[in-house]
């Protein structure tokens, strides 16, 4: 296991949401698989020279990073932006207060990406993000049963490059749930 920080101090940073009480179950796994299958189907349709719908004209800048303060589930999503001539995907790191499951973080973002003309949308995994504004730290760790473990090093890089958390120490670990 790779790590670039010490173990998260759980007593100092308790779970900030009731979502910690939810355990992934067969229904959530099925819903996550269904979401992944739909994205795969959409991607295959776009790769077969079917352009995004005309509603994709509502293009606006979607923040690459959205992290709620506290300790919450997060997903790492990649998507090809509209008019992308070099096929380089954008990477999104989003957490959501109150998300019971990782798919609950991804579900609101996917339609926004689609409506903005993004294609080849992929959920690359998940985990947890702890954001403590008092200590100016962000810790990225854990995994998602439904989507697998995200590349936390990539998530850290995206968070740091976003410029939203200047002065924060951002770290990651593959430890923990």
Tab-separated table of C-alpha atoms in Angstrom:
chain	number	residue	atom	x	y	z
A	1	UNK	CA	0.000	0.000	0.000
A	2	UNK	CA	1.242	3.412	-0.889
A	3	UNK	CA	0.756	6.280	1.472
A	4	UNK	CA	2.151	9.750	1.841
A	5	UNK	CA	0.744	10.635	5.225
A	6	UNK	CA	0.095	9.238	8.655
A	7	UNK	CA	-3.074	7.438	9.645
A	8	UNK	CA	-6.208	9.603	9.802
A	9	UNK	CA	-6.966	10.532	13.406
A	10	UNK	CA	-10.564	9.332	13.573
A	11	UNK	CA	-11.153	10.564	17.131
A	12	UNK	CA	-10.285	14.139	16.160
A	13	UNK	CA	-12.212	13.941	12.878
A	14	UNK	CA	-15.328	11.878	13.523
A	15	UNK	CA	-17.669	11.008	10.659
A	16	UNK	CA	-19.649	14.141	9.928
A	17	UNK	CA	-22.664	12.453	8.448
A	18	UNK	CA	-25.183	9.762	9.138
A	19	UNK	CA	-24.182	8.198	5.795
A	20	UNK	CA	-21.458	6.340	7.718
A	21	UNK	CA	-24.227	4.129	9.102
A	22	UNK	CA	-25.105	2.779	5.643
A	23	UNK	CA	-23.507	-0.441	4.512
A	24	UNK	CA	-23.264	-1.273	0.848
A	25	UNK	CA	-25.824	-3.919	0.032
A	26	UNK	CA	-26.856	-5.936	-3.018
A	27	UNK	CA	-29.295	-3.230	-4.147
A	28	UNK	CA	-26.626	-0.517	-4.059
A	29	UNK	CA	-24.162	-2.746	-5.915
A	30	UNK	CA	-26.818	-3.423	-8.581
A	31	UNK	CA	-27.594	0.303	-8.909
A	32	UNK	CA	-23.888	1.149	-9.207
A	33	UNK	CA	-23.476	-1.539	-11.892
A	34	UNK	CA	-26.526	-0.196	-13.734
A	35	UNK	CA	-25.074	3.325	-13.679
A	36	UNK	CA	-21.721	2.046	-14.984
A	37	UNK	CA	-23.487	0.055	-17.742
A	38	UNK	CA	-25.492	3.123	-18.809
A	39	UNK	CA	-22.327	5.211	-19.019
A	40	UNK	CA	-20.648	2.467	-21.057
A	41	UNK	CA	-23.645	2.352	-23.410
A	42	UNK	CA	-23.594	6.152	-23.774
A	43	UNK	CA	-19.871	6.074	-24.478
A	44	UNK	CA	-20.257	3.378	-27.138
A	45	UNK	CA	-23.028	5.384	-28.811
A	46	UNK	CA	-20.801	8.491	-28.888
A	47	UNK	CA	-17.874	6.465	-30.231
A	48	UNK	CA	-20.079	5.303	-33.090
A	49	UNK	CA	-20.202	8.885	-34.371
A	50	UNK	CA	-23.452	9.754	-32.681
A	51	UNK	CA	-22.923	13.344	-31.530
A	52	UNK	CA	-24.218	14.519	-28.159
A	53	UNK	CA	-27.801	15.705	-28.164
A	54	UNK	CA	-28.610	19.263	-29.152
A	55	UNK	CA	-29.274	20.009	-25.485
A	56	UNK	CA	-25.478	19.922	-25.120
A	57	UNK	CA	-25.510	23.543	-26.239
A	58	UNK	CA	-25.904	24.528	-22.559
A	59	UNK	CA	-22.163	24.360	-22.022
A	60	UNK	CA	-20.821	25.926	-18.862
A	61	UNK	CA	-17.766	25.337	-16.743
A	62	UNK	CA	-18.240	22.501	-14.301
A	63	UNK	CA	-15.906	22.684	-11.306
A	64	UNK	CA	-13.330	19.901	-11.312
A	65	UNK	CA	-13.432	19.789	-7.520
A	66	UNK	CA	-16.375	19.962	-5.135
A	67	UNK	CA	-15.610	18.818	-1.590
A	68	UNK	CA	-18.071	19.346	1.233
A	69	UNK	CA	-16.586	20.177	4.635
A	70	UNK	CA	-16.524	17.087	6.868
A	71	UNK	CA	-15.860	13.425	6.094
A	72	UNK	CA	-17.870	12.117	3.141
A	73	UNK	CA	-17.871	9.682	0.272
A	74	UNK	CA	-16.314	10.874	-2.984
A	75	UNK	CA	-16.064	9.725	-6.596
A	76	UNK	CA	-13.414	10.251	-9.253
A	77	UNK	CA	-14.995	10.802	-12.670
A	78	UNK	CA	-13.394	11.375	-16.066
A	79	UNK	CA	-15.150	12.852	-19.100
A	80	UNK	CA	-14.201	14.227	-22.491
A	81	UNK	CA	-15.107	17.913	-22.657
A	82	UNK	CA	-17.050	19.331	-25.603
A	83	UNK	CA	-14.959	20.307	-28.626
A	84	UNK	CA	-11.992	18.341	-27.286
A	85	UNK	CA	-9.680	17.923	-30.264
A	86	UNK	CA	-6.934	16.016	-28.428
A	87	UNK	CA	-9.142	13.463	-26.609
A	88	UNK	CA	-7.789	14.377	-23.170
A	89	UNK	CA	-10.372	13.745	-20.455
A	90	UNK	CA	-11.066	16.153	-17.621
A	91	UNK	CA	-10.992	14.683	-14.129
A	92	UNK	CA	-13.584	15.488	-11.468
A	93	UNK	CA	-13.311	14.921	-7.715
A	94	UNK	CA	-16.663	15.369	-5.988
A	95	UNK	CA	-17.881	14.575	-2.484
A	96	UNK	CA	-21.366	15.110	-1.181
A	97	UNK	CA	-22.699	15.660	2.300
A	98	UNK	CA	-25.431	13.147	3.087
A	99	UNK	CA	-24.623	10.689	0.284
A	100	UNK	CA	-25.580	7.251	1.523
A	101	UNK	CA	-23.620	5.499	-1.209
A	102	UNK	CA	-20.936	6.517	-3.704
A	103	UNK	CA	-23.461	6.383	-6.540
A	104	UNK	CA	-25.405	9.133	-4.723
A	105	UNK	CA	-22.378	11.380	-5.264
A	106	UNK	CA	-22.094	10.517	-8.966
A	107	UNK	CA	-25.799	10.621	-9.893
A	108	UNK	CA	-26.299	14.421	-9.725
A	109	UNK	CA	-23.049	15.177	-11.581
A	110	UNK	CA	-23.562	12.868	-14.570
A	111	UNK	CA	-26.617	14.648	-16.066
A	112	UNK	CA	-24.856	18.005	-15.678
A	113	UNK	CA	-21.846	16.667	-17.574
A	114	UNK	CA	-24.073	15.230	-20.301
A	115	UNK	CA	-26.113	18.425	-20.669
A	116	UNK	CA	-22.875	20.393	-20.954
A	117	UNK	CA	-21.698	18.289	-23.884
A	118	UNK	CA	-19.238	16.015	-22.097
A	119	UNK	CA	-18.873	12.502	-23.508
A	120	UNK	CA	-17.168	9.254	-22.516
A	121	UNK	CA	-18.115	9.811	-18.865
A	122	UNK	CA	-16.497	7.215	-16.599
A	123	UNK	CA	-16.676	6.665	-12.852
A	124	UNK	CA	-13.112	5.632	-12.070
A	125	UNK	CA	-13.692	4.723	-8.431
A	126	UNK	CA	-14.402	6.230	-5.079
A	127	UNK	CA	-13.365	6.535	-1.494
A	128	UNK	CA	-13.696	9.107	1.233
A	129	UNK	CA	-12.503	12.652	1.641
A	130	UNK	CA	-12.075	14.376	4.947
A	131	UNK	CA	-11.994	18.172	4.684
A	132	UNK	CA	-11.214	20.004	7.914
A	133	UNK	CA	-11.326	23.763	7.454
A	134	UNK	CA	-10.075	24.473	11.004
A	135	UNK	CA	-6.808	22.606	10.381
A	136	UNK	CA	-6.650	23.331	6.629
A	137	UNK	CA	-6.308	19.660	5.701
A	138	UNK	CA	-7.846	17.349	3.145
A	139	UNK	CA	-7.304	13.597	3.481
A	140	UNK	CA	-8.259	11.256	0.648
A	141	UNK	CA	-8.544	7.550	1.473
A	142	UNK	CA	-10.617	4.370	1.348
A	143	UNK	CA	-12.600	2.767	-1.448
A	144	UNK	CA	-16.040	2.247	-2.908
A	145	UNK	CA	-17.660	-1.183	-2.972
A	146	UNK	CA	-19.743	-0.174	-5.990
A	147	UNK	CA	-17.069	1.523	-8.127
A	148	UNK	CA	-13.786	0.241	-6.724
A	149	UNK	CA	-10.907	2.230	-5.318
A	150	UNK	CA	-10.181	5.553	-6.983
A	151	UNK	CA	-6.673	6.645	-7.871
A	152	UNK	CA	-6.226	8.774	-4.754
A	153	UNK	CA	-2.900	10.185	-5.969
A	154	UNK	CA	-4.688	11.504	-9.060
A	155	UNK	CA	-7.511	12.869	-6.884
A	156	UNK	CA	-4.936	14.665	-4.713
A	157	UNK	CA	-3.318	16.159	-7.821
A	158	UNK	CA	-6.688	17.389	-9.142
A	159	UNK	CA	-7.574	18.952	-5.775
A	160	UNK	CA	-4.211	20.739	-5.547
A	161	UNK	CA	-4.316	21.998	-9.141
A	162	UNK	CA	-7.889	23.287	-8.783
A	163	UNK	CA	-6.719	26.232	-6.693
A	164	UNK	CA	-9.800	25.944	-4.464
A	165	UNK	CA	-7.876	24.860	-1.390
A	166	UNK	CA	-4.763	27.030	-1.357
A	167	UNK	CA	-3.053	26.733	2.028
A	168	UNK	CA	-4.507	23.270	2.714
A	169	UNK	CA	-2.326	20.219	3.193
A	170	UNK	CA	-3.712	17.526	0.885
A	171	UNK	CA	-2.736	13.908	1.491
A	172	UNK	CA	-3.876	10.470	0.410
A	173	UNK	CA	-3.705	6.870	1.517
A	174	UNK	CA	-5.067	3.554	0.301
A	175	UNK	CA	-5.811	2.638	3.927
A	176	UNK	CA	-9.218	2.656	5.559
A	177	UNK	CA	-12.764	2.449	4.285
